[in-house]
mmCIF file of C-alpha atoms in Angstrom:
data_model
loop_
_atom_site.group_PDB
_atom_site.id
_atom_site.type_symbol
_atom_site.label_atom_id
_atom_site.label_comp_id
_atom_site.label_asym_id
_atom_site.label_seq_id
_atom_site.Cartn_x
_atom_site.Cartn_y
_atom_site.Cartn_z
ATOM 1 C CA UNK A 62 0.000 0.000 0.000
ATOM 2 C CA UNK A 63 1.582 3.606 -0.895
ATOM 3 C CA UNK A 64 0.488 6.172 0.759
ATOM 4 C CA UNK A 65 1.173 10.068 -0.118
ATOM 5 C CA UNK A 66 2.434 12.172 2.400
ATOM 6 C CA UNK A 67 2.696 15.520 0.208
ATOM 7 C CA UNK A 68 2.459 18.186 3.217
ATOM 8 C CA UNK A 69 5.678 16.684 4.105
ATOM 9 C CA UNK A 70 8.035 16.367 0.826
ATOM 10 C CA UNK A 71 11.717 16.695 1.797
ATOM 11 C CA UNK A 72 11.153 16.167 5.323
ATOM 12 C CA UNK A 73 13.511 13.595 6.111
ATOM 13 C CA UNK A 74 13.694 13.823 9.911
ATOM 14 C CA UNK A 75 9.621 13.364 9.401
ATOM 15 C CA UNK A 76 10.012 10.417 7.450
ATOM 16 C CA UNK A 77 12.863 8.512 9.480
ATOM 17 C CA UNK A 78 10.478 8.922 12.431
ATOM 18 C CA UNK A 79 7.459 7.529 10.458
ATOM 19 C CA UNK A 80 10.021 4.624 9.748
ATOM 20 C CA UNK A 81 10.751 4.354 13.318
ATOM 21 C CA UNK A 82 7.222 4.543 14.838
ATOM 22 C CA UNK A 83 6.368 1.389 12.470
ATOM 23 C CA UNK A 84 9.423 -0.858 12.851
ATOM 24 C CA UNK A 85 8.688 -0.595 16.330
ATOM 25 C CA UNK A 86 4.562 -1.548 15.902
ATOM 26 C CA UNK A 87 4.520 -3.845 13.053
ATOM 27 C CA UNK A 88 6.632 -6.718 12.957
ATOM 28 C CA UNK A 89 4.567 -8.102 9.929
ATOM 29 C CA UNK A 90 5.373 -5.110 7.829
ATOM 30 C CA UNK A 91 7.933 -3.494 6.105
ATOM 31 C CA UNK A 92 8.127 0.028 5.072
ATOM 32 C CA UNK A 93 9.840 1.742 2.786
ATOM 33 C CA UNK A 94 9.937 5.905 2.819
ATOM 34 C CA UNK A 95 11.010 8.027 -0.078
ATOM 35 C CA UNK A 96 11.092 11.997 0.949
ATOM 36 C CA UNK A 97 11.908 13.390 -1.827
ATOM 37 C CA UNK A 98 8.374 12.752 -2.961
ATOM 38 C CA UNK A 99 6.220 12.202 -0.090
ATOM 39 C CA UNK A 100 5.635 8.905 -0.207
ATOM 40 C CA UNK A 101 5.770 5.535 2.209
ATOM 41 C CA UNK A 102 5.370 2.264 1.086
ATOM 42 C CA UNK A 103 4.053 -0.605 2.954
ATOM 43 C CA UNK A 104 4.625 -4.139 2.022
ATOM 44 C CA UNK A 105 3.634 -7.156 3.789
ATOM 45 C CA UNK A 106 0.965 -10.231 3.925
ATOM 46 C CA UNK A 107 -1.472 -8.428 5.922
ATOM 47 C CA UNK A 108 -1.083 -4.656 4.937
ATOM 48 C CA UNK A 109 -4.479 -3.009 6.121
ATOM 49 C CA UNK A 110 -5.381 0.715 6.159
ATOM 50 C CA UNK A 111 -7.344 0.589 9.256
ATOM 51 C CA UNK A 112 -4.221 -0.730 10.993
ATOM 52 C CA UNK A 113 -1.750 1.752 9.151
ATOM 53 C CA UNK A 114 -4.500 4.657 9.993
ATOM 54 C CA UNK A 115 -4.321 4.167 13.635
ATOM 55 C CA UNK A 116 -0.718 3.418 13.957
ATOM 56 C CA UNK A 117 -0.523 6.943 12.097
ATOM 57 C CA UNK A 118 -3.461 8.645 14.223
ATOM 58 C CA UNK A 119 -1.788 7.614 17.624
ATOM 59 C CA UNK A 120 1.817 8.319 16.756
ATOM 60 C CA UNK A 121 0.697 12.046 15.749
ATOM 61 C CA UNK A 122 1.817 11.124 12.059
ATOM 62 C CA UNK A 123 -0.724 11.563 9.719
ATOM 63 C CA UNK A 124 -4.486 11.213 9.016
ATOM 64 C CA UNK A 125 -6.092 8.565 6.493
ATOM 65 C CA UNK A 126 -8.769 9.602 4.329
ATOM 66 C CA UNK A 127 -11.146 7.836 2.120
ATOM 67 C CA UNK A 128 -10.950 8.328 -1.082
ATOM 68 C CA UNK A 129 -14.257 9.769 -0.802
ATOM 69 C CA UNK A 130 -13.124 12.496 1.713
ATOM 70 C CA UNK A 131 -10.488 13.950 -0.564
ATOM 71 C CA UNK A 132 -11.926 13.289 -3.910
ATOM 72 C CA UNK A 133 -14.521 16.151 -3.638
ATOM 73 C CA UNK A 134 -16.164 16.795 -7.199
ATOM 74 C CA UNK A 135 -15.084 19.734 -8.756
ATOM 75 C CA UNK A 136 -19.112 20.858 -9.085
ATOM 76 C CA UNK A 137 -19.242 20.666 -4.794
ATOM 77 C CA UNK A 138 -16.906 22.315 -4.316
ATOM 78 C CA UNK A 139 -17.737 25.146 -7.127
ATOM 79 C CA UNK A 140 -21.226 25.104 -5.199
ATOM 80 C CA UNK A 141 -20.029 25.508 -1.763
ATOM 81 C CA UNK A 142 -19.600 28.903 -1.483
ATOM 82 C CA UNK A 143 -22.960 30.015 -3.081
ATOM 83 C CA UNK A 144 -24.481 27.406 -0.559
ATOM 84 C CA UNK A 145 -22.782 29.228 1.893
ATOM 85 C CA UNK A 146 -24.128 32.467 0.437
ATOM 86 C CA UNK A 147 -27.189 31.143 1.033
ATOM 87 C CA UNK A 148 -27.391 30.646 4.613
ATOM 88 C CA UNK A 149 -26.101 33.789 5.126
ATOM 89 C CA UNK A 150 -28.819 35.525 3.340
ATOM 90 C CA UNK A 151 -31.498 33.209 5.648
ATOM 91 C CA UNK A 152 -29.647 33.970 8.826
ATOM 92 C CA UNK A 153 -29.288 38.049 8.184
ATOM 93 C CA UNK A 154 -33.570 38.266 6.829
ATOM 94 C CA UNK A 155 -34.221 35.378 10.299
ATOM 95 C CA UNK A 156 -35.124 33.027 7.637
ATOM 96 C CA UNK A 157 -37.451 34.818 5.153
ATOM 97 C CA UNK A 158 -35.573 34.819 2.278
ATOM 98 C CA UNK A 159 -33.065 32.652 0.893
ATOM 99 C CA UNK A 160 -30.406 33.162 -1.973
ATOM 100 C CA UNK A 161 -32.814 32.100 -4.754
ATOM 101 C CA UNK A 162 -35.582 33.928 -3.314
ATOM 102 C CA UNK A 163 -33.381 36.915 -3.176
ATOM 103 C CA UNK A 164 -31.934 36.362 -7.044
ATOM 104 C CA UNK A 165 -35.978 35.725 -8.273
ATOM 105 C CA UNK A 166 -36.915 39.072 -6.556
ATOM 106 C CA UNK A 167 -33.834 41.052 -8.268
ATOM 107 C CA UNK A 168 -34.558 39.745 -11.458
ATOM 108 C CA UNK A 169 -37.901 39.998 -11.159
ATOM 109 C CA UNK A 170 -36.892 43.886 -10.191
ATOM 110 C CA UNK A 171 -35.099 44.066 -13.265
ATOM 111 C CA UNK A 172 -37.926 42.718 -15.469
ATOM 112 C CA UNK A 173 -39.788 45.983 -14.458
ATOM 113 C CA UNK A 174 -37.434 48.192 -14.554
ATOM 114 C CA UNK A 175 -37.172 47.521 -17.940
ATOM 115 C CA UNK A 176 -41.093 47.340 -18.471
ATOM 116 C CA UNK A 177 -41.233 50.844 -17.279
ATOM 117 C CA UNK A 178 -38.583 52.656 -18.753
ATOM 118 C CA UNK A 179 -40.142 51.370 -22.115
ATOM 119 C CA UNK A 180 -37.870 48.581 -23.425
ATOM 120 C CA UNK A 181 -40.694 46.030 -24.152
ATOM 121 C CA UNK A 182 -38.401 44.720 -26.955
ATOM 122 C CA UNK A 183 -35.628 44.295 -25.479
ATOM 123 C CA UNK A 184 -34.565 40.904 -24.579
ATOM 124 C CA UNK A 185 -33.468 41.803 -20.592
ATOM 125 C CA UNK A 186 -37.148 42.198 -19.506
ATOM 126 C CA UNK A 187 -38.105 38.741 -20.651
ATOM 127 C CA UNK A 188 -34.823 37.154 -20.016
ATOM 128 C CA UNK A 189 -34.813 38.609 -16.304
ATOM 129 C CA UNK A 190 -38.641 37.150 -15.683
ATOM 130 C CA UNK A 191 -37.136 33.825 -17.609
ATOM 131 C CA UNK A 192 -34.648 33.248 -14.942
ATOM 132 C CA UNK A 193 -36.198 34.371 -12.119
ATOM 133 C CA UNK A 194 -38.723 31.763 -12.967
ATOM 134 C CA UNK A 195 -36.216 29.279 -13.212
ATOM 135 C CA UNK A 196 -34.489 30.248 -9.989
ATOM 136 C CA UNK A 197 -37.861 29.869 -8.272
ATOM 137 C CA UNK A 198 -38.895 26.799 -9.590
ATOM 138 C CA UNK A 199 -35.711 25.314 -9.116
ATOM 139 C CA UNK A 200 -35.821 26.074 -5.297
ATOM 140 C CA UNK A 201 -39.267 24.584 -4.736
ATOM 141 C CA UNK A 202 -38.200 21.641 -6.233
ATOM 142 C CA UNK A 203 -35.490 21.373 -4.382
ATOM 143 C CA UNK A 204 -37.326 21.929 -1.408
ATOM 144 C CA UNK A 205 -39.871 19.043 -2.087
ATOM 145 C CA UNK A 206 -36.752 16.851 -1.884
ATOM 146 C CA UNK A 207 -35.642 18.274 1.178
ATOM 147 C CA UNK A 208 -31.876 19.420 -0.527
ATOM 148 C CA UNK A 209 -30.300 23.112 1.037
#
């Protein structure tokens, strides 16, 4: 099993203690540490992350992570913020309105702004309603299906 230890390339005091620390807890294992790039190697009949993990956790060396916990979707994390947006907006109005609710009433806003001033051609008037009805609908669906 190779694990990367990036936060610590070149550290080689790190990575003789790492050595250390698991010559002196696994018998079963051997372990192999390159710091120049970060990287340990474990080799062995029974070579199991759970084991490595804790060694790790206990000794103060390093944390394991899923590969779900680092391998975060570009999208999420794209999203996050505006999510975070979002309860930020609810929190300031105590709840009333949201970030979509907010967006739907500005572009709403600008839909008759431009009624008014006379630009019934003009594609921002429809385009602003157009969005702000897909903003809207958007969060009620996603309300139905209990998503924040």
């Amino acid at each position: 099993m190779r694990i990367k230890v990036s936060s610590r390339t070149g550290d080689h005091s790190y990575f003789a203690r790492v050595k250390e620390v698991f010559a002196a807890k696994t018998k079963d294992l051997t372990l192999e540490v390159n710091p120049l790039t970060g990287s340990l190697l474990f080799k062995g009949e029974t070579v199991e992350a759970g084991r490595i993990g804790d060694i790790a956790s206990q000794a103060g060396l390093f944390q394991l992570l899923s590969t779900a916990e680092w391998r975060v979707p570009i999208s999420r994390r794209l999203v996050e913020p505006v999510g975070d947006l979002s309860r930020s907006v609810r929190r300031f109005t105590r709840g009333e309105v949201d970030l979509p609710g907010l967006a739907f009433m500005a572009l709403l806003a600008v839909g008759i702004v431009q009624i008014l001033r006379g630009n019934l051609r003009a594609p921002p008037w429809y385009t602003a309603f157009w969005y702000a009805m897909g903003i809207f609908s958007k969060s009620i669906v996603d309300k139905m299906h209990g998503d924040e």
